[in-house]
Coordinates of C-alpha atoms in Angstrom, one line a residue:
Chain A
L1 CA 251.3 -19.6 116.6
A2 CA 250.6 -20.7 113.0
K3 CA 251.0 -24.5 112.6
T4 CA 251.8 -24.2 109.0
T5 CA 254.8 -23.0 107.0
Q6 CA 254.6 -21.8 103.4
P7 CA 256.9 -19.9 101.0
I8 CA 256.4 -16.2 101.3
S9 CA 256.0 -15.6 97.5
M10 CA 256.1 -17.4 94.1
D11 CA 256.2 -16.1 90.6
S12 CA 254.7 -17.9 87.5
Y13 CA 253.6 -17.3 84.0
E14 CA 250.2 -17.7 82.4
G15 CA 249.5 -21.3 81.3
Q16 CA 252.0 -22.9 83.7
E17 CA 251.2 -25.3 86.5
V18 CA 251.9 -23.9 90.0
N19 CA 252.6 -26.0 93.0
I20 CA 252.6 -24.5 96.5
T21 CA 253.8 -26.6 99.3
C22 CA 252.7 -26.2 103.0
S23 CA 254.5 -27.8 105.9
H24 CA 252.4 -28.9 108.9
N25 CA 254.6 -31.2 111.0
N26 CA 252.3 -31.3 114.0
I27 CA 249.0 -32.0 112.3
A28 CA 246.5 -33.8 114.5
T29 CA 245.1 -37.2 113.6
N30 CA 241.6 -35.9 112.9
D31 CA 242.7 -32.6 111.2
Y32 CA 241.9 -31.9 107.6
I33 CA 244.0 -29.6 105.5
T34 CA 242.2 -26.7 103.9
W35 CA 243.4 -24.1 101.4
Y36 CA 242.1 -20.6 100.9
Q37 CA 242.6 -17.9 98.3
Q38 CA 242.5 -14.2 99.0
F39 CA 242.2 -11.3 96.6
P40 CA 242.8 -7.7 97.6
S41 CA 239.8 -6.2 99.4
Q42 CA 238.1 -9.5 99.8
G43 CA 237.8 -12.1 102.4
P44 CA 239.6 -15.5 102.0
R45 CA 237.7 -18.0 99.8
F46 CA 237.7 -21.7 100.2
I47 CA 239.5 -23.6 97.4
I48 CA 240.0 -27.2 98.4
Q49 CA 240.2 -29.5 101.4
G50 CA 241.6 -32.9 102.0
Y51 CA 242.6 -35.5 104.6
K52 CA 245.0 -37.8 102.7
T53 CA 246.2 -38.8 99.2
K54 CA 244.8 -36.7 96.5
V55 CA 241.7 -34.5 96.1
T56 CA 240.7 -32.7 92.9
N57 CA 238.0 -30.3 92.1
E58 CA 237.3 -27.9 89.2
V59 CA 239.8 -25.3 90.5
A60 CA 242.8 -27.2 92.0
S61 CA 244.3 -30.5 93.2
L62 CA 245.6 -31.2 96.6
F63 CA 248.3 -33.8 97.2
I64 CA 248.9 -35.1 100.7
P65 CA 251.6 -37.7 101.4
A66 CA 251.0 -40.7 103.7
D67 CA 252.7 -39.0 106.8
R68 CA 250.4 -35.9 106.3
K69 CA 253.2 -33.6 107.4
S70 CA 252.9 -31.5 104.3
S71 CA 250.5 -30.8 101.5
T72 CA 250.8 -29.4 98.0
L73 CA 248.2 -27.2 96.3
S74 CA 248.4 -27.6 92.5
L75 CA 246.9 -25.0 90.2
P76 CA 246.8 -26.2 86.6
R77 CA 247.4 -23.7 83.8
V78 CA 247.3 -20.5 85.9
S79 CA 245.9 -17.2 84.5
L80 CA 246.5 -13.6 85.5
S81 CA 243.4 -13.8 87.7
D82 CA 245.0 -16.4 89.9
T83 CA 247.3 -13.7 91.3
A84 CA 246.4 -13.8 95.0
V85 CA 247.5 -14.9 98.4
Y86 CA 247.1 -18.6 99.2
Y87 CA 246.8 -19.9 102.7
C88 CA 246.8 -23.4 104.0
L89 CA 245.2 -24.2 107.3
V90 CA 245.1 -27.0 109.8
G91 CA 243.4 -26.9 113.2
D92 CA 245.1 -26.0 116.4
Q93 CA 243.8 -28.0 119.3
R94 CA 245.0 -26.7 122.7
D95 CA 243.2 -27.7 125.9
S96 CA 239.5 -27.6 125.1
S97 CA 239.9 -25.0 122.4
Y98 CA 240.1 -25.8 118.6
K99 CA 241.2 -22.9 116.5
L100 CA 241.9 -22.3 112.8
I101 CA 245.0 -20.1 112.6
F102 CA 246.2 -18.5 109.5
G103 CA 249.9 -18.1 108.7
S104 CA 251.3 -15.4 106.4
G105 CA 250.3 -17.2 103.2
T106 CA 252.0 -17.4 99.8
R107 CA 251.7 -14.5 97.5
L108 CA 251.4 -15.8 94.0
L109 CA 252.1 -13.5 91.1
V110 CA 251.2 -14.7 87.6
R111 CA 252.9 -12.8 84.8
P112 CA 251.7 -12.5 81.2
Chain B
E1 CA 223.0 -19.3 99.2
A2 CA 223.6 -15.8 100.5
G3 CA 227.1 -15.2 101.7
V4 CA 228.4 -13.7 105.0
A5 CA 227.3 -10.0 105.2
Q6 CA 229.3 -7.4 106.9
S7 CA 228.8 -3.7 107.5
P8 CA 230.0 -1.1 107.2
R9 CA 232.5 -1.7 104.4
Y10 CA 234.7 1.2 105.5
K11 CA 235.1 3.2 108.6
I12 CA 237.4 6.1 109.6
I13 CA 237.6 7.2 113.2
E14 CA 239.9 9.1 115.4
K15 CA 241.9 7.4 118.2
R16 CA 240.0 7.1 121.4
Q17 CA 236.7 7.0 119.6
S18 CA 234.5 3.8 119.6
V19 CA 233.3 1.8 116.6
A20 CA 231.1 -1.2 116.0
F21 CA 231.1 -3.8 113.2
W22 CA 228.2 -6.0 112.3
C23 CA 228.1 -9.5 110.8
N24 CA 225.3 -11.7 109.5
P25 CA 226.5 -15.2 108.9
I26 CA 225.2 -17.7 106.4
S27 CA 221.8 -19.1 107.6
G28 CA 222.1 -22.2 109.7
H29 CA 225.9 -21.9 110.4
A30 CA 226.6 -22.7 114.0
T31 CA 230.1 -21.3 114.3
L32 CA 231.1 -17.6 113.8
Y33 CA 234.5 -16.1 113.8
W34 CA 236.0 -12.6 113.9
Y35 CA 239.5 -12.2 112.4
Q36 CA 241.7 -9.1 112.3
Q37 CA 243.9 -8.7 109.2
I38 CA 246.6 -6.1 109.3
L39 CA 248.0 -5.1 105.9
G40 CA 250.4 -7.7 104.5
Q41 CA 249.6 -10.3 107.2
G42 CA 247.4 -13.3 107.5
P43 CA 244.1 -13.0 109.3
K44 CA 244.5 -13.2 113.1
L45 CA 241.7 -14.9 115.1
L46 CA 240.1 -12.7 117.7
I47 CA 237.1 -14.7 118.9
Q48 CA 235.0 -17.6 117.9
F49 CA 231.4 -18.4 118.8
Q50 CA 229.5 -21.7 118.7
N51 CA 225.8 -20.7 118.5
N52 CA 225.6 -17.9 121.0
G53 CA 228.4 -19.0 123.3
V54 CA 232.1 -18.0 123.2
V55 CA 234.4 -20.9 122.4
D56 CA 237.7 -19.0 122.4
D57 CA 238.5 -15.4 122.9
S58 CA 242.1 -15.8 124.1
Q59 CA 243.4 -13.4 121.4
L60 CA 240.8 -10.7 122.0
P61 CA 242.2 -7.5 123.7
K62 CA 239.4 -7.5 126.2
D63 CA 240.4 -4.1 127.7
R64 CA 239.1 -2.5 124.5
F65 CA 237.4 -5.1 122.3
S66 CA 234.1 -6.8 123.0
A67 CA 231.9 -9.1 120.9
E68 CA 228.5 -10.7 121.2
R69 CA 226.4 -13.0 119.1
L70 CA 222.7 -12.4 119.7
K71 CA 220.4 -15.5 119.6
G72 CA 223.2 -17.4 117.9
V73 CA 222.8 -15.5 114.6
D74 CA 224.1 -12.0 114.0
S75 CA 227.2 -10.7 115.7
T76 CA 228.8 -7.4 116.6
L77 CA 232.4 -6.5 117.4
K78 CA 233.1 -3.3 119.2
I79 CA 236.3 -1.4 119.9
Q80 CA 236.3 1.2 122.6
P81 CA 238.5 3.2 122.7
A82 CA 240.3 2.7 119.4
K83 CA 244.1 2.9 119.0
L84 CA 246.1 3.6 115.9
E85 CA 247.3 0.0 115.8
D86 CA 243.7 -1.2 115.5
S87 CA 243.7 0.0 111.8
A88 CA 243.0 -3.2 109.9
V89 CA 240.4 -5.2 108.1
Y90 CA 238.0 -7.0 110.4
L91 CA 236.7 -10.2 108.8
C92 CA 233.7 -12.2 109.9
A93 CA 233.4 -15.9 108.9
S94 CA 231.0 -18.7 109.6
S95 CA 231.0 -22.4 109.2
L96 CA 228.3 -25.0 109.3
G97 CA 229.4 -27.4 112.0
D98 CA 230.2 -27.2 115.7
I99 CA 233.8 -26.8 116.9
P100 CA 236.0 -28.9 116.4
D101 CA 234.9 -29.3 112.9
N102 CA 236.4 -29.4 109.4
S103 CA 233.7 -27.6 107.5
P104 CA 235.1 -24.8 105.5
L105 CA 235.0 -21.2 106.6
H106 CA 232.9 -18.7 104.6
F107 CA 234.2 -15.2 104.9
G108 CA 232.6 -11.8 104.3
N109 CA 234.5 -9.1 102.6
G110 CA 235.3 -7.3 105.8
T111 CA 235.2 -3.9 107.3
R112 CA 238.3 -1.7 106.7
L113 CA 239.0 0.4 109.7
T114 CA 241.3 3.4 109.7
V115 CA 242.2 5.0 113.0
T116 CA 243.7 8.4 112.7

């Protein structure tokens, strides 16, 4: 039932920029796009959220094209500690229920 | 601010036994969620509360799972009787606003349940 599609896994090396793209073709007009990071044995942790164009914080940047059917999480100069699973979420509005449904996420492996 | 607290951290039970998990959300957060995460998969939403009312429980196996949120604050999730396939991490999350809302979810570190 996930409304998002992401690559299953990605590999990178320390110091590189990593871009993870998420597809959300049926995003609703009022939905934001939110990205979470999850380490083993921990709950997901909020990274960044955006509605359109570009958002940047101290951790990452989020690029959202005008049609909002996809988004790209950009992690600048990754380190080994960025090895984690990354999820993008949009809301799922059905009838009177609004839910946040996780997909399978993208497993990022950062190598030395 | 203090994060979402969950207990216990780990639990091992035999099939057909019962188990309960507890969650204390961030103070002032209106919405509380329970997710089930099976190894290698993304979290699956079980139930969501807004204050002390259930907003959605369509994915909750109601023949064995139950949940409540007392006075709109703490919440408990119970499984009775447990099955082997219930082995998973049970994550509690809370968010500031009312549903529908775009305020970020704050997760606890979960309870890892093993059913033998």
